[in-house]
Coordinates of C-alpha atoms and ligand atoms in Angstrom, one line a residue:
X15 CA 29.9 -23.1 21.9
X16 CA 30.6 -21.2 18.7
X17 CA 33.1 -18.6 18.2
X18 CA 31.0 -15.7 17.0
X19 CA 32.6 -13.5 14.5
X20 CA 29.6 -11.5 13.3
X21 CA 30.4 -8.4 11.3
X22 CA 27.9 -5.6 10.9
X23 CA 29.4 -4.8 7.5
X24 CA 28.9 -8.4 6.5
X25 CA 28.5 -9.0 2.7
X26 CA 24.9 -10.3 3.4
X27 CA 23.8 -6.7 4.1
X28 CA 24.9 -5.4 0.7
X29 CA 24.6 -8.6 -1.2
X30 CA 22.3 -8.0 -4.2
X31 CA 20.0 -10.7 -2.8
X32 CA 19.4 -8.4 0.2
X33 CA 19.0 -5.1 -1.7
X34 CA 16.2 -5.5 -4.2
X35 CA 14.9 -2.0 -3.7
X36 CA 16.3 0.6 -5.9
X37 CA 16.3 4.3 -5.6
X38 CA 13.6 4.3 -8.3
X39 CA 10.9 4.4 -5.6
X40 CA 12.0 7.9 -4.7
X41 CA 9.8 9.6 -7.2
X42 CA 10.7 13.2 -6.4
X43 CA 14.4 13.5 -6.1
X44 CA 15.5 16.7 -4.5
X45 CA 19.1 17.3 -3.6
X46 CA 21.8 14.6 -3.7
X47 CA 21.1 11.0 -4.5
X48 CA 20.2 8.6 -1.7
X49 CA 23.1 7.1 0.2
X50 CA 23.7 3.6 1.3
X51 CA 23.3 3.3 5.0
X52 CA 24.6 0.1 6.6
X53 CA 23.0 -0.9 9.9
X54 CA 25.6 -1.1 12.6
X55 CA 26.7 -3.3 15.4
X56 CA 28.0 -1.1 18.2
X57 CA 30.8 -2.1 20.5
X58 CA 28.3 -2.2 23.4
X59 CA 26.1 -4.6 21.5
X60 CA 29.0 -6.8 20.4
X61 CA 30.3 -7.0 24.0
X62 CA 26.9 -8.0 25.3
X63 CA 26.2 -10.6 22.6
X64 CA 29.7 -12.1 23.0
X65 CA 28.4 -13.5 26.3
X66 CA 25.9 -15.8 24.5
X67 CA 22.6 -14.5 25.9
X68 CA 19.6 -16.8 25.6
X69 CA 17.9 -16.4 22.3
X70 CA 15.8 -15.0 20.9
X71 CA 17.0 -11.7 22.3
X72 CA 17.0 -8.1 21.2
X73 CA 19.8 -5.9 22.3
X74 CA 19.2 -2.1 22.0
X75 CA 22.0 0.5 22.3
X76 CA 20.3 3.6 23.8
X77 CA 23.3 5.7 22.7
X78 CA 22.2 5.1 19.1
X79 CA 18.7 6.2 20.0
X80 CA 20.2 9.4 21.4
X81 CA 22.2 10.0 18.3
X82 CA 19.0 9.5 16.2
X83 CA 17.2 12.0 18.4
X84 CA 19.9 14.6 18.2
X85 CA 20.4 14.2 14.4
X86 CA 16.7 14.8 13.9
X87 CA 16.7 17.9 16.1
X88 CA 19.7 19.2 14.2
X89 CA 18.2 18.4 10.9
X90 CA 14.8 19.9 11.5
X91 CA 15.3 22.4 14.4
X92 CA 12.0 24.2 14.0
X93 CA 10.0 21.0 14.7
X94 CA 9.1 19.5 18.1
X95 CA 9.8 15.8 18.3
X96 CA 6.9 13.7 19.7
X97 CA 8.3 10.1 19.8
X98 CA 5.7 7.6 18.8
X99 CA 5.8 5.3 21.8
X100 CA 4.3 2.3 20.1
X101 CA 7.5 1.7 18.1
X102 CA 9.3 0.7 21.3
X103 CA 7.6 1.3 24.6
X104 CA 10.5 0.0 26.8
X105 CA 10.7 2.3 29.9
X106 CA 14.5 2.6 29.4
X107 CA 14.0 3.7 25.8
X108 CA 11.3 6.2 26.7
X109 CA 13.2 7.5 29.7
X110 CA 16.3 8.2 27.5
X111 CA 14.2 10.3 25.2
X112 CA 12.4 12.1 28.0
X113 CA 15.8 13.1 29.4
X114 CA 16.7 14.5 26.1
X115 CA 13.6 16.7 26.1
X116 CA 11.5 14.7 23.7
X117 CA 7.7 14.9 23.7
X118 CA 5.5 11.8 23.1
X119 CA 2.8 10.6 20.8
X120 CA 0.6 8.1 22.6
X121 CA -2.3 5.9 21.5
X122 CA -3.7 4.6 24.8
X123 CA -4.0 5.4 28.5
X124 CA -1.4 2.8 29.2
X125 CA 1.1 4.6 27.0
X126 CA 0.2 7.9 28.6
X127 CA 0.7 6.5 32.1
X128 CA 4.0 5.0 31.0
X129 CA 5.2 8.5 30.0
X130 CA 3.8 10.2 33.1
X131 CA 5.4 7.5 35.3
X132 CA 8.8 8.4 33.9
X133 CA 8.2 12.0 34.9
X134 CA 7.1 13.4 31.5
X135 CA 5.0 16.5 31.9
X136 CA 1.5 16.0 30.5
X137 CA 2.0 19.1 28.3
X138 CA 4.6 17.0 26.4
X139 CA 2.1 14.2 25.6
X140 CA -0.2 14.0 22.6
X141 CA -3.2 11.6 22.6
X142 CA -2.6 10.9 18.9
X143 CA -4.9 7.9 18.3
X144 CA -8.0 8.9 16.4
X145 CA -9.9 6.0 18.0
X146 CA -10.4 6.5 21.7
X147 CA -12.9 5.5 24.3
X148 CA -14.7 8.4 26.0
X149 CA -13.6 7.2 29.4
X150 CA -9.9 7.1 28.3
X151 CA -10.3 10.7 27.0
X152 CA -11.7 11.7 30.3
X153 CA -8.9 9.9 32.2
X154 CA -6.2 11.6 30.0
X155 CA -7.8 15.0 30.6
X156 CA -7.8 14.4 34.3
X157 CA -4.0 13.6 34.0
X158 CA -3.4 16.9 32.3
X159 CA -3.2 15.9 28.7
X160 CA -4.6 18.7 26.5
X161 CA -3.7 17.7 22.9
X162 CA -6.0 15.3 21.0
X163 CA -6.3 13.9 17.5
X164 CA -9.5 13.2 15.7
X165 CA -10.8 12.3 12.2
X166 CA -14.5 12.0 12.7
X167 CA -17.4 13.9 14.1
X168 CA -18.3 11.4 16.8
X169 CA -14.7 11.5 18.1
X170 CA -14.8 15.3 18.2
X171 CA -17.9 15.2 20.3
X172 CA -16.3 12.8 22.7
X173 CA -13.3 15.1 23.1
X174 CA -15.5 18.2 23.5
X175 CA -17.5 16.5 26.3
X176 CA -14.6 14.8 28.1
X177 CA -11.6 17.1 27.5
X178 CA -13.4 20.5 27.2
X179 CA -11.4 23.3 25.7
X180 CA -8.5 21.1 24.7
X181 CA -6.3 21.6 21.6
X182 CA -7.5 19.3 18.8
X183 CA -6.0 18.4 15.4
X184 CA -7.7 16.7 12.5
X185 CA -5.9 13.9 10.8
X186 CA -6.0 14.0 7.1
X187 CA -6.2 11.0 4.8
X188 CA -3.2 10.8 2.6
X189 CA -2.1 8.1 0.1
X190 CA 0.9 6.2 1.4
X191 CA 2.6 5.7 -1.9
X192 CA 6.2 4.8 -1.5
X193 CA 5.9 3.5 2.1
X194 CA 7.0 0.0 2.9
X195 CA 4.5 -0.3 5.8
X196 CA 1.5 1.9 4.8
X197 CA -0.9 3.2 7.4
X198 CA -3.5 4.5 4.9
X199 CA -7.3 4.1 4.7
X200 CA -7.8 3.3 8.4
X201 CA -7.0 6.8 9.5
X202 CA -7.8 10.3 8.5
X203 CA -10.6 12.1 6.6
X204 CA -10.8 14.1 3.4
X205 CA -9.8 17.8 3.2
X206 CA -13.5 18.7 2.8
X207 CA -14.5 16.8 5.9
X208 CA -11.6 18.2 7.9
X209 CA -12.6 21.7 7.0
X210 CA -16.1 21.1 8.3
X211 CA -14.9 19.3 11.4
X212 CA -12.4 22.0 12.4
X213 CA -15.2 24.6 12.2
X214 CA -17.3 22.4 14.3
X215 CA -14.5 22.0 16.8
X216 CA -14.6 25.8 17.4
X217 CA -18.4 25.7 17.9
X218 CA -17.9 22.9 20.4
X219 CA -15.6 25.1 22.5
X220 CA -12.4 23.3 21.5
X221 CA -9.2 24.9 20.3
X222 CA -8.9 24.1 16.6
X223 CA -5.2 23.7 16.8
X224 CA -4.3 22.2 13.4
X225 CA -4.0 19.2 11.2
X226 CA -1.9 16.0 11.1
X227 CA -1.1 13.3 8.6
X228 CA 1.1 10.2 8.3
X229 CA 2.8 9.6 5.0
X230 CA 3.2 5.9 5.7
X231 CA 6.0 4.2 7.7
X232 CA 9.4 3.7 6.2
X233 CA 8.6 6.4 3.6
X234 CA 11.4 6.7 1.1
X235 CA 9.8 9.2 -1.2
X236 CA 10.4 12.8 0.1
X237 CA 7.8 14.1 -2.3
X238 CA 5.0 12.5 -0.2
X239 CA 5.5 15.2 2.5
X240 CA 4.9 17.8 -0.2
X241 CA 1.7 16.2 -1.2
X242 CA 0.4 16.0 2.4
X243 CA 1.8 19.5 3.4
X244 CA 0.0 21.1 0.5
X245 CA -3.3 19.7 1.7
X246 CA -2.6 21.0 5.2
X247 CA -1.7 24.4 3.8
X248 CA -4.9 24.5 1.8
X249 CA -6.8 23.9 5.1
X250 CA -4.9 26.6 6.9
X251 CA -5.9 29.1 4.0
X252 CA -9.5 28.0 3.8
X253 CA -10.2 28.2 7.5
X254 CA -8.6 31.6 7.7
X255 CA -10.2 33.0 4.6
X256 CA -13.6 31.4 4.8
X257 CA -14.2 31.1 8.5
X258 CA -11.8 33.4 10.3
X259 CA -10.2 30.5 12.1
X260 CA -6.4 30.6 12.6
X261 CA -4.9 27.1 12.7
X262 CA -1.4 27.0 14.2
X263 CA 0.0 23.5 14.1
X264 CA 1.0 21.0 11.5
X265 CA 1.7 17.5 12.8
X266 CA 3.7 15.6 10.2
X267 CA 3.5 12.2 11.8
X268 CA 6.1 9.5 11.3
X269 CA 7.5 7.9 8.2
X270 CA 11.2 8.7 8.6
X271 CA 13.0 5.5 7.7
X272 CA 15.6 3.3 9.4
X273 CA 18.2 1.6 7.4
X274 CA 17.4 -1.9 6.2
X275 CA 20.4 -2.1 3.8
X276 CA 18.7 -0.1 1.0
X277 CA 19.6 3.3 -0.3
X278 CA 18.1 6.1 1.8
X279 CA 18.3 9.8 2.1
X280 CA 20.0 11.0 5.3
X281 CA 17.9 12.4 8.0
X282 CA 19.5 15.8 7.2
X283 CA 18.1 15.5 3.7
X284 CA 14.7 14.7 5.0
X285 CA 14.9 17.7 7.4
X286 CA 16.0 20.2 4.8
X287 CA 13.4 19.0 2.3
X288 CA 10.5 19.1 4.8
X289 CA 11.4 22.5 6.1
X290 CA 11.7 23.9 2.6
X291 CA 8.3 22.4 1.7
X292 CA 6.7 24.0 4.8
X293 CA 8.2 27.4 4.1
X294 CA 7.1 27.3 0.5
X295 CA 3.6 26.0 1.0
X296 CA 2.6 28.1 4.1
X297 CA 3.5 31.4 2.4
X298 CA 6.4 32.0 4.7
X299 CA 4.4 31.9 7.9
X300 CA 5.8 29.0 9.8
X301 CA 3.2 27.0 11.7
X302 CA 4.1 25.1 14.9
X303 CA 5.6 21.9 13.5
X304 CA 5.5 18.5 15.1
X305 CA 7.1 15.3 13.9
X306 CA 6.3 11.9 15.4
X307 CA 9.2 9.5 14.5
X308 CA 8.8 5.9 15.7
X309 CA 10.8 3.5 13.4
X310 CA 13.5 6.1 12.8
X311 CA 14.2 6.6 16.5
X312 CA 14.8 2.9 17.4
X313 CA 15.1 0.7 14.3
X314 CA 18.9 0.8 13.8
X315 CA 19.5 0.9 17.6
X316 CA 18.6 -2.8 17.9
X317 CA 19.9 -6.2 16.8
X318 CA 18.0 -9.4 17.3
X319 CA 20.0 -12.6 17.8
X320 CA 18.3 -15.9 17.1
X321 CA 19.3 -19.5 17.0
X322 CA 18.8 -21.8 14.0
X323 CA 16.6 -24.7 15.2
X324 CA 16.5 -26.7 12.0
X325 CA 17.8 -26.6 8.4
X326 CA 15.9 -28.9 6.0
X327 CA 14.9 -29.6 2.4
X328 CA 11.4 -30.8 1.5
X329 CA 13.0 -33.0 -1.2
X330 CA 16.6 -34.0 -1.8
X331 CA 16.3 -32.5 -5.3
X332 CA 15.3 -29.1 -4.0
X333 CA 17.7 -26.3 -4.1
X334 CA 16.0 -24.1 -1.6
X335 CA 16.5 -24.9 2.1
X336 CA 14.1 -24.1 4.9
X337 CA 15.8 -22.4 7.8
X338 CA 13.7 -22.4 11.0
X339 CA 14.8 -20.0 13.6
X340 CA 13.6 -19.3 17.2
X341 CA 12.2 -15.9 16.4
X342 CA 9.1 -15.6 14.3
X343 CA 5.9 -13.9 13.4
X344 CA 4.4 -14.3 16.8
X345 CA 7.3 -13.4 19.2
X346 CA 8.4 -10.2 17.7
X347 CA 8.7 -10.3 13.9
X348 CA 5.2 -9.3 13.0
X349 CA 6.4 -6.8 10.4
X350 CA 7.5 -9.7 8.2
X351 CA 3.8 -9.9 7.3
X352 CA 3.6 -9.7 3.5
X353 CA 7.5 -9.6 3.7
X354 CA 7.1 -5.9 3.9
X355 CA 10.0 -5.2 6.2
X356 CA 13.1 -7.1 5.2
X357 CA 15.7 -7.1 7.9
X358 CA 19.3 -7.6 6.8
X359 CA 20.5 -10.9 8.2
X360 CA 24.1 -11.7 9.1
X361 CA 25.7 -14.9 10.2
X362 CA 29.1 -15.7 11.6
X363 CA 29.6 -17.8 8.5
X364 CA 29.2 -14.9 6.2
X365 CA 31.9 -15.0 3.5
X366 CA 31.3 -18.7 2.9
X367 CA 29.3 -19.9 -0.2
X368 CA 25.5 -19.2 0.2
X369 CA 22.4 -20.7 -1.2
X370 CA 18.7 -19.7 -1.4
X371 CA 16.5 -20.2 1.7
X372 CA 13.0 -19.8 3.0
X373 CA 13.2 -18.5 6.6
X374 CA 10.5 -19.5 9.1
X375 CA 9.7 -19.1 12.7
X376 CA 9.4 -21.9 15.3
X377 CA 5.7 -22.2 15.9
X378 CA 3.2 -24.8 14.5
X379 CA 1.4 -22.2 12.4
X380 CA 2.0 -22.1 8.7
X381 CA 1.6 -18.3 8.8
X382 CA 4.8 -18.2 10.7
X383 CA 7.0 -17.9 7.6
X384 CA 9.2 -14.8 7.6
X385 CA 10.7 -14.7 4.1
X386 CA 9.8 -16.8 1.1
X387 CA 9.4 -14.4 -1.9
X388 CA 12.2 -12.2 -0.7
X389 CA 15.0 -14.4 -2.0
X390 CA 17.3 -14.5 1.0
X391 CA 20.5 -16.5 0.7
X392 CA 22.4 -17.9 3.7
X393 CA 25.6 -19.9 4.1
X394 CA 25.4 -23.5 2.8
X395 CA 27.0 -24.8 6.0
X396 CA 24.4 -23.3 8.2
X397 CA 23.0 -25.8 10.7
X398 CA 21.0 -26.2 13.9
X399 CA 22.6 -24.3 16.8
X400 CA 24.1 -21.6 14.7
X401 CA 23.1 -18.1 15.4
X402 CA 21.8 -15.4 13.1
X403 CA 21.5 -11.7 13.7
X404 CA 18.6 -9.6 12.3
X405 CA 19.7 -6.0 12.0
X406 CA 17.7 -2.8 12.5
X407 CA 15.2 -4.6 14.8
X408 CA 15.0 -1.9 17.5
X409 CA 11.5 -0.8 16.5
X410 CA 8.2 -2.6 16.1
X411 CA 9.5 -5.9 17.4
X412 CA 9.2 -6.5 21.1
X413 CA 5.9 -4.7 21.4
X414 CA 4.4 -6.8 18.7
X415 CA 5.1 -10.1 20.4
X416 CA 2.2 -12.3 21.6
X417 CA 2.3 -13.3 25.2
X418 CA 3.5 -16.8 24.3
X419 CA 1.7 -18.4 21.3
X420 CA 2.5 -22.1 21.3
X421 CA 4.6 -21.7 24.4
X422 CA 7.3 -19.7 22.7
X423 CA 8.2 -16.8 24.9
X424 CA 8.4 -13.3 23.6
X425 CA 11.9 -12.0 22.7
X426 CA 13.9 -11.0 25.7
X427 CA 15.1 -7.4 25.3
X428 CA 18.2 -5.8 26.8
X429 CA 18.7 -2.1 26.8
X430 CA 22.3 -0.9 27.1
Ligands
PLP504 C1 2.8 4.8 14.3 C2 2.7 6.3 14.3 C3 3.8 7.1 14.2 C4 5.2 6.5 13.9 O1 5.3 6.2 12.6 P1 6.8 5.7 12.1 O2 6.5 5.5 10.6 O3 7.2 4.6 12.8 O4 7.7 6.9 12.3 C5 3.6 8.4 14.2 N1 2.4 9.0 14.4 C6 1.2 8.2 14.5 C7 -0.1 8.9 14.7 C8 1.4 6.8 14.5 O5 0.3 6.1 14.6

């Protein structure tokens, strides 16, 4: 077996080949310049991985999740935190946040039941998916859930019928400029439609609680919150002035980033910026504020260890090697789609000479290529049996795995 000497501060993380993104995507710079944030291997993780667990495996240090939660609370104290369960629905993960007092943004009855099963009060659960079956709304209502998202008239009617009198918030469509994993187009409606629907909500006997938006996941441009918040504030004003309806809540969704080895603002800078924007745009009257972090909460808490299955060249004259590893698009690395999310990769051979590689998963599907255009470089001596670590893989990995495409089992996850 190998003697693993992985280093979290490995050169691969800050190697120019791994850090193509520049601060230039932050269009509206307020406050100090972004800082480099290096993803970390904690002692607990190092200890666990030293025992050579079966790969592919994800190890998540829940203490890092706790630090993330507390940092966000400290940075944006006026906002309630509703963790977006889809980012990592592991019971141990959700339980740690529940114990810290977090609330939860859920998308399905299964996620609601997961939270309730861990003792979360239904008052701390939001049914935040804008696309819900009527019978799931009814079941959520029966369980005590009273906070629902919508972005369409038909959805509003379903909620009015099956969750009468509940608090509802309308999701606004916003551009996801600057986000590495955009969530645009599929969700939300225009400000004009939101205005009409919130008025209709009142006529249907619902509590028109407020508005929501999502600026796009891994959003590095602070200015995107200003754009969305000004739309929300406009709706608050219009409904009060034109219709005598007082909205009370702004749900600012997710979008807070996790470090992938690129320059990022700190969570404190996000918090200060967002709070200042709310106070400026809402004329000093602070609405109830909700944030729904997913990626931020778990990303940097996880490291995925994989084994190299094959290193090859398609021709002896080719410079670029193919590196096939035992984790891929179908057993957890779905966010490599379009090479959108670029995980820093470290090897115990870091420090040796490197060369360009294409990195691919183990299945017999040609879509199962992780990084081709992204210009990764890995040690020239890399060979089958070596292990690689993908950093910042604690969010949007395990829950994306298929049940076993091509017989390859989903990533085993360990929560420490
Ligand atoms: C996925 C999702 C989130 C979490 O987004 P991140 O970018 O991971 O923070 C928050 N709110 C809603 C409604 C979502 O669908």
